[in-house]
Coordinates of C-alpha atoms in Angstrom, one line a residue:
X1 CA 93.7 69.5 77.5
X2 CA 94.5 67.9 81.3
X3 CA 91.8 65.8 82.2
X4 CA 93.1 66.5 85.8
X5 CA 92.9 70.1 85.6
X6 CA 89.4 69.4 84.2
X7 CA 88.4 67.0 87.2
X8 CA 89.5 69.2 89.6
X9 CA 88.5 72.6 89.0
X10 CA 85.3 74.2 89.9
X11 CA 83.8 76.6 87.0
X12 CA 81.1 77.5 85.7
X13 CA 80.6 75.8 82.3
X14 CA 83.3 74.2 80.3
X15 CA 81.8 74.8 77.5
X16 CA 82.6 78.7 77.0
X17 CA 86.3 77.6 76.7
X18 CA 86.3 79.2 72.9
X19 CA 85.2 82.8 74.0
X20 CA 87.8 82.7 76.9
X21 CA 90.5 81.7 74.5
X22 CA 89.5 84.5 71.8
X23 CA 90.0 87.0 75.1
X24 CA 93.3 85.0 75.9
X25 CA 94.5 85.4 72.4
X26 CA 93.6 89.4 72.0
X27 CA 95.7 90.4 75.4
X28 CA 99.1 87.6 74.6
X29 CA 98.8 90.1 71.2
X30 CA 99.2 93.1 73.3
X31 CA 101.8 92.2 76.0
X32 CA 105.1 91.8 74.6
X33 CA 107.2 92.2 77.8
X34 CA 105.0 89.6 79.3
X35 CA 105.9 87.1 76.0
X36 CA 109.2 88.1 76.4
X37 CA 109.5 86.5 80.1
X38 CA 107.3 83.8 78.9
X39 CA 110.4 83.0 76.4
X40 CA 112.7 83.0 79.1
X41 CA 110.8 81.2 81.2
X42 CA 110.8 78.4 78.6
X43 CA 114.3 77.8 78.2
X44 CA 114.8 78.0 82.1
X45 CA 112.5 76.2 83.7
X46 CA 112.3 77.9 87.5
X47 CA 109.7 76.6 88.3
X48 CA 110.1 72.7 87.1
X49 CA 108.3 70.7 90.2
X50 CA 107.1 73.4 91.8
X51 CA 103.2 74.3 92.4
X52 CA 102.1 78.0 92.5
X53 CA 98.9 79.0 94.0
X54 CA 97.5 82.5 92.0
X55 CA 94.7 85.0 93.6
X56 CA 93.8 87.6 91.1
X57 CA 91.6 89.9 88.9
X58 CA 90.2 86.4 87.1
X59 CA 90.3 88.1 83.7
X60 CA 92.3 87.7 80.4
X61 CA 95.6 89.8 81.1
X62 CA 95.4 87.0 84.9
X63 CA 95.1 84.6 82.9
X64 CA 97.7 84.8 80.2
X65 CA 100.3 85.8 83.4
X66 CA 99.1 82.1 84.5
X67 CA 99.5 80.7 81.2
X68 CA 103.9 82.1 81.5
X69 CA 104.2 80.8 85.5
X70 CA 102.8 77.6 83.7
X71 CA 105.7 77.4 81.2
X72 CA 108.2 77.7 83.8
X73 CA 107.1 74.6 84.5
X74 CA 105.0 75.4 87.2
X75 CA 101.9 73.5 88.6
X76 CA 99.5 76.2 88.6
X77 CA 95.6 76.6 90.3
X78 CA 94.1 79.8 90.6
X79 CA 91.6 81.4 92.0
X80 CA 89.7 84.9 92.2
X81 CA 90.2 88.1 94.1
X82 CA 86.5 89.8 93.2
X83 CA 83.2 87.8 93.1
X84 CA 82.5 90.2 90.3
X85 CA 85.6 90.5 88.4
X86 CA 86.0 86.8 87.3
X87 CA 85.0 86.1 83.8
X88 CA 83.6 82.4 83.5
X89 CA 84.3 81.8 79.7
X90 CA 88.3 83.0 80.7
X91 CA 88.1 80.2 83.6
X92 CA 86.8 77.6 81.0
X93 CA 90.1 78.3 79.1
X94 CA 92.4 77.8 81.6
X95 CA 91.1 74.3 82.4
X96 CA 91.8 73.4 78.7
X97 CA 95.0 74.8 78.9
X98 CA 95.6 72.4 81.9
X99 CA 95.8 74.8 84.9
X100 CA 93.2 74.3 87.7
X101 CA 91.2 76.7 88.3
X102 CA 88.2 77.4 91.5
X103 CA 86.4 80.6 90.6
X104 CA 83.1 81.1 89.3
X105 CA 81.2 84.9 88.4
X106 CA 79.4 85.9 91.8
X107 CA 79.3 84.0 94.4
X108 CA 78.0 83.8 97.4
X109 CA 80.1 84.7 100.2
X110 CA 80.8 81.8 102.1
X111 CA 81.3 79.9 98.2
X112 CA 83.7 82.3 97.0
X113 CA 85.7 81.9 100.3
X114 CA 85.6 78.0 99.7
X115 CA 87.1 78.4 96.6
X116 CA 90.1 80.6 97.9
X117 CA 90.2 77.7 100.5
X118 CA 90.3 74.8 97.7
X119 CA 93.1 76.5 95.8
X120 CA 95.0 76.6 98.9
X121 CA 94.3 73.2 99.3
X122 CA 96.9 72.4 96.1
X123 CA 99.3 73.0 99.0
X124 CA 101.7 75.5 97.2
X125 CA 105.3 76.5 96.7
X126 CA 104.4 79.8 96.3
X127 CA 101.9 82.4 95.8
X128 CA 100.9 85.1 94.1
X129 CA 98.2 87.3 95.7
X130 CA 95.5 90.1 95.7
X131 CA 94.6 92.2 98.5
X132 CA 96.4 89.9 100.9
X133 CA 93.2 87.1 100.8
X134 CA 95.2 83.9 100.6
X135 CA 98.0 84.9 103.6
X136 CA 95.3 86.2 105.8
X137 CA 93.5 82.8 105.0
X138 CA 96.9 80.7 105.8
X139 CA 97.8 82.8 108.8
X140 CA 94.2 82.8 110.4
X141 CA 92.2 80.3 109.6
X142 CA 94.0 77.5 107.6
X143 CA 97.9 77.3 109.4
X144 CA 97.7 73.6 108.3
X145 CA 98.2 74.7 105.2
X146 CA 101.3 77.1 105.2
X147 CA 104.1 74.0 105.4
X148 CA 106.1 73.8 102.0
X149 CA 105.6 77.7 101.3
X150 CA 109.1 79.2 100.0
X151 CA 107.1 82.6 99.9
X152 CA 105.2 85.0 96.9
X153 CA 104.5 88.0 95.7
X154 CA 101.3 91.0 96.3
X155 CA 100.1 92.8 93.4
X156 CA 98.2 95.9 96.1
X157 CA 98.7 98.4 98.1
X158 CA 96.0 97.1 100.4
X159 CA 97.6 93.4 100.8
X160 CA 101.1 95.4 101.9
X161 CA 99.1 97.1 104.2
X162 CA 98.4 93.5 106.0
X163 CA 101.3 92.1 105.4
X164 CA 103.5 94.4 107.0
X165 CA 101.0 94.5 109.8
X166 CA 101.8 90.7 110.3
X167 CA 105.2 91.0 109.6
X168 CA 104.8 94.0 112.8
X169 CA 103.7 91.2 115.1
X170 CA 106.2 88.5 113.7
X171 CA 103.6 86.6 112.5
X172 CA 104.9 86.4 108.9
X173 CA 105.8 83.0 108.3
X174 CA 107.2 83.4 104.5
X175 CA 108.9 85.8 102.6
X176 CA 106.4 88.0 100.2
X177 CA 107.6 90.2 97.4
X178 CA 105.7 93.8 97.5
X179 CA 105.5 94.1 94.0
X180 CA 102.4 96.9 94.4
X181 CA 105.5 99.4 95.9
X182 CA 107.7 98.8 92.1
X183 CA 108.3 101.6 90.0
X184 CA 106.3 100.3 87.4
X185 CA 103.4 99.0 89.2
X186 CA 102.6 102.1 90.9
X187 CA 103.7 104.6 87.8
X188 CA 102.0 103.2 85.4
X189 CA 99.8 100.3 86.9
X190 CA 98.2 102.5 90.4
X191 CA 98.1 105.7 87.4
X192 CA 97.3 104.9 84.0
X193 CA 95.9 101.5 84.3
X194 CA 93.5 102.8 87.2
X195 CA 93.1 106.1 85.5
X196 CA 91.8 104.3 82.4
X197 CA 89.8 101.6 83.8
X198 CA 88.0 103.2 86.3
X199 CA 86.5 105.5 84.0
X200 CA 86.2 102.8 81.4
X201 CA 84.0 101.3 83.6
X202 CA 82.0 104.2 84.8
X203 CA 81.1 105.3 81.1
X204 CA 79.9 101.8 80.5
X205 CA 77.6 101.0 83.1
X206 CA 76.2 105.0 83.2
X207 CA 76.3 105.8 79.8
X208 CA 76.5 109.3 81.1
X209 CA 78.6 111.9 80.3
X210 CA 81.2 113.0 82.4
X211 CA 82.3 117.0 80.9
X212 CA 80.8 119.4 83.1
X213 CA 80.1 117.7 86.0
X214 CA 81.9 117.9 89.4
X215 CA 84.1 114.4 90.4
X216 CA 85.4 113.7 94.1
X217 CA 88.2 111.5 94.2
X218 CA 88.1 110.3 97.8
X219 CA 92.4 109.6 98.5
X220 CA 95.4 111.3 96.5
X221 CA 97.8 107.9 96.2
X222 CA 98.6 107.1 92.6
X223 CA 95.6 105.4 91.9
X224 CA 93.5 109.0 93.3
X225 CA 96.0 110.5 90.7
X226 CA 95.2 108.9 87.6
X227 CA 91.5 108.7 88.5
X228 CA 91.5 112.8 88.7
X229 CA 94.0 113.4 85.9
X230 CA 91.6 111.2 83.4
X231 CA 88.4 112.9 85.0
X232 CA 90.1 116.5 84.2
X233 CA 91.4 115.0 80.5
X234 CA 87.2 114.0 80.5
X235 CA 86.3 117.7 81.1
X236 CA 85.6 117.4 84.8
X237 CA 85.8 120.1 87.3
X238 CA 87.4 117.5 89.7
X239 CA 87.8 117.9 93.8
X240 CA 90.1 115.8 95.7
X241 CA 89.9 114.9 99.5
X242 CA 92.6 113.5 101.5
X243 CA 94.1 113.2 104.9
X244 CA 97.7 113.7 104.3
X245 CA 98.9 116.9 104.2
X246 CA 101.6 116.5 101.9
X247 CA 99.2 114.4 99.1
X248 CA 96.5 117.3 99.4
X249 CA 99.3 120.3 98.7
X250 CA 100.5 118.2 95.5
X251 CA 96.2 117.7 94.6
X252 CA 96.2 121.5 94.8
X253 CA 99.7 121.5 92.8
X254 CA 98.0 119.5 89.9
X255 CA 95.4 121.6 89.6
X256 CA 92.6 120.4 91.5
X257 CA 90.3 122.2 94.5
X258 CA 90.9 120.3 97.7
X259 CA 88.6 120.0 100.6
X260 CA 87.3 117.9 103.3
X261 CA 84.8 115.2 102.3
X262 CA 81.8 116.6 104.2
X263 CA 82.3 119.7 102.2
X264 CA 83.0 118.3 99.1
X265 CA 79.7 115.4 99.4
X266 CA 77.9 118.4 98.7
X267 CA 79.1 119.4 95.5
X268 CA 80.2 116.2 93.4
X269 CA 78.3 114.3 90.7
X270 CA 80.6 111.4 90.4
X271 CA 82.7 109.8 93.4
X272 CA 85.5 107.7 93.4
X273 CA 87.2 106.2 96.4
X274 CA 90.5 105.1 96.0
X275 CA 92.1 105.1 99.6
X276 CA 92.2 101.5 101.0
X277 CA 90.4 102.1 104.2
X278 CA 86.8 101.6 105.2
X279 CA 83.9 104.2 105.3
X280 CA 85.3 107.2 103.2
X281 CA 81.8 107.6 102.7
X282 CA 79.3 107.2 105.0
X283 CA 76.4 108.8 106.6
X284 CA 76.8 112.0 107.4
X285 CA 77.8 112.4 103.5
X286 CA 74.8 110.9 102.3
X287 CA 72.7 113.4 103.9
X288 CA 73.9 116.5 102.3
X289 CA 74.5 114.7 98.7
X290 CA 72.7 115.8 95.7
X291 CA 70.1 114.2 94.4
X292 CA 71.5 111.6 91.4
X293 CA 75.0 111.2 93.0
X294 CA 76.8 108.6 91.2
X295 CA 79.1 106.7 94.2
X296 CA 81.8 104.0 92.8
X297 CA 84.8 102.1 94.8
X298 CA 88.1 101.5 92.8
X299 CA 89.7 100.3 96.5
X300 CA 90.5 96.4 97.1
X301 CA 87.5 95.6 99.6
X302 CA 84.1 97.0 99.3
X303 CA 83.9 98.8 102.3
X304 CA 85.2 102.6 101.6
X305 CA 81.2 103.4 100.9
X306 CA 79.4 102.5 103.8
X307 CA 76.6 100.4 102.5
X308 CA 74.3 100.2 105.8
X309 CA 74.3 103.8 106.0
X310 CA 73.1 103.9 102.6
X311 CA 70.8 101.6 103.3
X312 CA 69.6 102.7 106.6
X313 CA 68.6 106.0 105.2
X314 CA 66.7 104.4 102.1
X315 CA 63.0 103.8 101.6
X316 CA 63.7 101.4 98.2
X317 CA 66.6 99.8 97.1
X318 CA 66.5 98.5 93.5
X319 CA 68.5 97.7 90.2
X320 CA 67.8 100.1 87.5
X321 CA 70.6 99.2 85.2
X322 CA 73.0 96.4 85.2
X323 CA 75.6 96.7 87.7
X324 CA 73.8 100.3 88.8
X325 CA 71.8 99.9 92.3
X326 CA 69.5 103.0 93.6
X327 CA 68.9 103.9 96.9
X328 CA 65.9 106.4 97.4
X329 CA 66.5 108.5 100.2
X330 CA 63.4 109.3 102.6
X331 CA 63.7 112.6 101.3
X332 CA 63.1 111.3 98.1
X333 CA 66.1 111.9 96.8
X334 CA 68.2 109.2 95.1
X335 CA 71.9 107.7 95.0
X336 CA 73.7 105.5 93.1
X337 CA 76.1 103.3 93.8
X338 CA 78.2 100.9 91.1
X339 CA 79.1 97.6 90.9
X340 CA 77.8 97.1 94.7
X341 CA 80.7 99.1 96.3
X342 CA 83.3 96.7 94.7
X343 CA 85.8 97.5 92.4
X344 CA 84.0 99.6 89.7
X345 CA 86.8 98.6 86.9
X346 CA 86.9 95.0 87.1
X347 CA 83.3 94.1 88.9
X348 CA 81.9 96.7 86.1
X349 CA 84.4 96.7 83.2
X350 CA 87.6 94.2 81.8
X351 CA 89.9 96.2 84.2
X352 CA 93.2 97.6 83.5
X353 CA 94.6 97.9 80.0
X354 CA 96.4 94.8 78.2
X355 CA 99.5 97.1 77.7
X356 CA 99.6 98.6 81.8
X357 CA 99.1 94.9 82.8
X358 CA 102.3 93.7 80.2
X359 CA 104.4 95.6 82.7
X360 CA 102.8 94.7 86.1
X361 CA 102.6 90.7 85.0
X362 CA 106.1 91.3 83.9
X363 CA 107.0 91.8 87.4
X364 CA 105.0 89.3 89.2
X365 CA 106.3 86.7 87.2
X366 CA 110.0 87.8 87.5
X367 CA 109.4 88.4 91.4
X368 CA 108.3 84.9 91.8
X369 CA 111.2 84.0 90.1
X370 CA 113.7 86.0 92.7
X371 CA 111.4 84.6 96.0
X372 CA 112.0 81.7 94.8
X373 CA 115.8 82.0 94.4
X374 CA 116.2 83.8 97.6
X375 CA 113.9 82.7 99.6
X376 CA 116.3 80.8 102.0
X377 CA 118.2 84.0 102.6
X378 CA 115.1 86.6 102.2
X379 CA 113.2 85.9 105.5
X380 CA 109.8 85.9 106.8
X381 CA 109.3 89.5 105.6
X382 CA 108.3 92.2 103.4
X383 CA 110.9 92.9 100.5
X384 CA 110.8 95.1 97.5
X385 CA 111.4 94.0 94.1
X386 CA 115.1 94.8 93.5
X387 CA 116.0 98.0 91.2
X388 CA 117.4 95.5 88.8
X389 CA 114.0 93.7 88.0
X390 CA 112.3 96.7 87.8
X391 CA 114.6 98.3 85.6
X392 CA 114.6 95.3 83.7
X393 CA 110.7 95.7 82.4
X394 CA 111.3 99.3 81.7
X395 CA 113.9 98.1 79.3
X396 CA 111.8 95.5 77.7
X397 CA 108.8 98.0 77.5
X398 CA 111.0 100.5 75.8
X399 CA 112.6 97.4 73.1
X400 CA 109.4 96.7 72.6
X401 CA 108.3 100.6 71.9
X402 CA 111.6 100.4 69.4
X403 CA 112.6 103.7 71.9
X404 CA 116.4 103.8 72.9
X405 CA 117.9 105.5 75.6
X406 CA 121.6 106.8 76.3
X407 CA 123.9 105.4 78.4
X408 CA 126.0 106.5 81.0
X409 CA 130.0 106.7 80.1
X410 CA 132.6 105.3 81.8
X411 CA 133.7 108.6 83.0
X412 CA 130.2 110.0 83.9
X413 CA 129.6 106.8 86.1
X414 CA 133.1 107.7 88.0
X415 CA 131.8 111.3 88.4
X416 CA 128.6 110.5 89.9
X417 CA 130.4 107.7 92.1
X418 CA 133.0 110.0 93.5
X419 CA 132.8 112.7 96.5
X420 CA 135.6 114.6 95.1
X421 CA 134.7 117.4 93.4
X422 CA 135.8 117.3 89.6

């Protein structure tokens, strides 16, 4: 235990340590490609004198990825992403295991933006982020703070989306590693882990069954594909809305009725919005839902359902069920809406899991690594994680499957490299 990391954190209550370090326990169990960077990380020591800043989901499968950036001999403080998705008694472990942590469960606003702000204040090396919160804070607000910075990694689609829009402006001032565009983030990550989760979370808090009833899945990306495949695999009649052409031809592809979201408002029991833009769902969709409409967010920010139209066109708002808020309409009729808007996995569940995450963590960890290599030659901009590293934790996911693949031969590796024809 580091009575520093104790002194210096801000958490809830120390005392729920043992429950976060059962949780710990259970996912370092279930993520062998993660142990199997933590191994490596050991015996080379990449990040000896270094101090790493972390901004995620502050959950188990976070915290064990800080746990193996800690023995490569980082310095590590973290933070959350989600006022709702950080587990207190997981945040108690960490501070025994001598990593700093500022997060608490539910904040208020301006608090939870302190606490981004204090972990900051450790004055990094590098980064690793969610959503794009601490570079938007150390571009806008805080440019004291980005001195020292050799660069980091994003875990989301919606922090690239702000990234590149600084790196547009030549604002950027440190390399990041887009880790969210990887092959295995956004293949198995964005569609199984999201699949899974969201509708892990969604059972829990409704305790409703899903067969039968009509799902909208606001946005096609990978995430809107897991989320519809695991509503159809639920017995679901499922509709998808989009506004790419070429996303809503392979929705129809898959299976799936495809219309615009006024239209389909009117038919849906569940929705899900997975798009990473603001007011999916709004007003003119709440008038013509029906009454009992389930609404949930699976995107970064809680913004894709318009809460003050919601609100503006309800006569009560109140809790009826943990993490379930209804709105009656002056009509009378009612809508529900999880987890406040937020993401409905993590604010309303454990998130993605253990085994999705292995492969995800696998990659931040490794693309800290290659930042922090690189980062001299990288930049200020937006880089993918190289083939190689992604590649890499397919190959340790399928060692640790006990599945082996073939291999190219000398000859086929000449034919595919050649122009000639053979």
């Amino acid at each position: 235990m580091s009575s520093s990391s104790i002194q210096n954190s801000v958490i809830k209550d120390l005392k729920l340590a043992p429950e976060g370090h059962l949780k710990i326990d259970w996912v370092e169990a279930h993520m062998p490609v993660l142990n199997r960077v933590r191994k490596q990380f050991e015996e080379e020591q990449p990040f000896k004198g270094l101090k790493v800043a972390i901004s995620l989901h502050l959950e188990a499968k976070t915290a064990y990825l800080a746990k193996v950036v800690q023995a490569g001999g980082a310095e590590v403080t973290i933070t959350g992403s989600n006022p709702l998705s950080t587990q207190d008694d997981v945040c108690a472990a960490l501070v025994e295991d001598g990593i700093t942590v500022f997060a608490k469960y539910n904040p208020g606003a301006e608090e939870y933006k302190e606490l981004l702000i204090q972990a900051l204040e450790s004055k990094p090396d590098l980064l690793i982020d969610d959503g794009g919160d601490l570079v938007t804070i150390l571009h806008a607000e805080r440019p004291d703070l980005l001195e020292g910075i050799r660069g980091g990694a994003e875990e989301t689609t919606t922090g690239i989306l702000r990234l590149k829009s600084l790196e547009k402006e030549d604002a950027l001032r440190f390399p990041m590693v887009a880790v969210n565009d990887a092959y295995c983030k956004y293949l198995f990550d964005n569609r199984y882990g999201t699949g899974q989760s969201v509708w892990d979370g969604i059972n829990r808090t409704t305790n409703l069954v899903v067969a039968g009833k009509t799902v909208v899945v606001v946005g096609y990306g990978w995430c809107g594909k897991g989320v519809a495949m695991r509503a159809k695999g639920l017995g679901a009649n499922v509709i998808v809305t989009e506004v790419d052409a070429i996303k809503a031809v392979e929705a129809y592809m898959d299976g799936f009725r495809v219309m615009p979201m006024g239209e389909a408002a009117k038919h849906g029991d569940f929705f899900v919005t997975v798009t990473g833009n603001r007011d999916v769902i709004n007003g003119e969709h709440y008038d013509v839902m029906k009454d009992g409409a389930i609404l949930s967010n699976a995107g970064h920010f809680d913004v894709e359902v318009n809460k003050p139209d919601l609100a503006s066109r309800s006569q009560s708002i109140r809790t009826v069920r943990r993490n379930i808020e209804e709105y009656q309409l002056k009509d009378g009729r009612k809508i529900y809406l999880l987890a406040e808007g937020r993401l409905v996995n993590l604010a309303a569940g454990d998130g993605h899991p253990a085994e999705i995450m292995d492969m995800t963590f696998a990659l931040q960890a490794l693309s800290l690594k290659y930042v922090n290599d690189l980062y001299q030659s990288i930049g200020n901009r937006v880089v993918n994680v190289p083939y190689e590293l992604d590649e890499q934790v397919a190959r340790y996911k399928l060692e640790s499957l006990g599945i082996a693949i073939d291999e190219l031969s000398e000859t086929q590796k000449s034919y595919l490299n050649s122009w000639e024809q053979h």
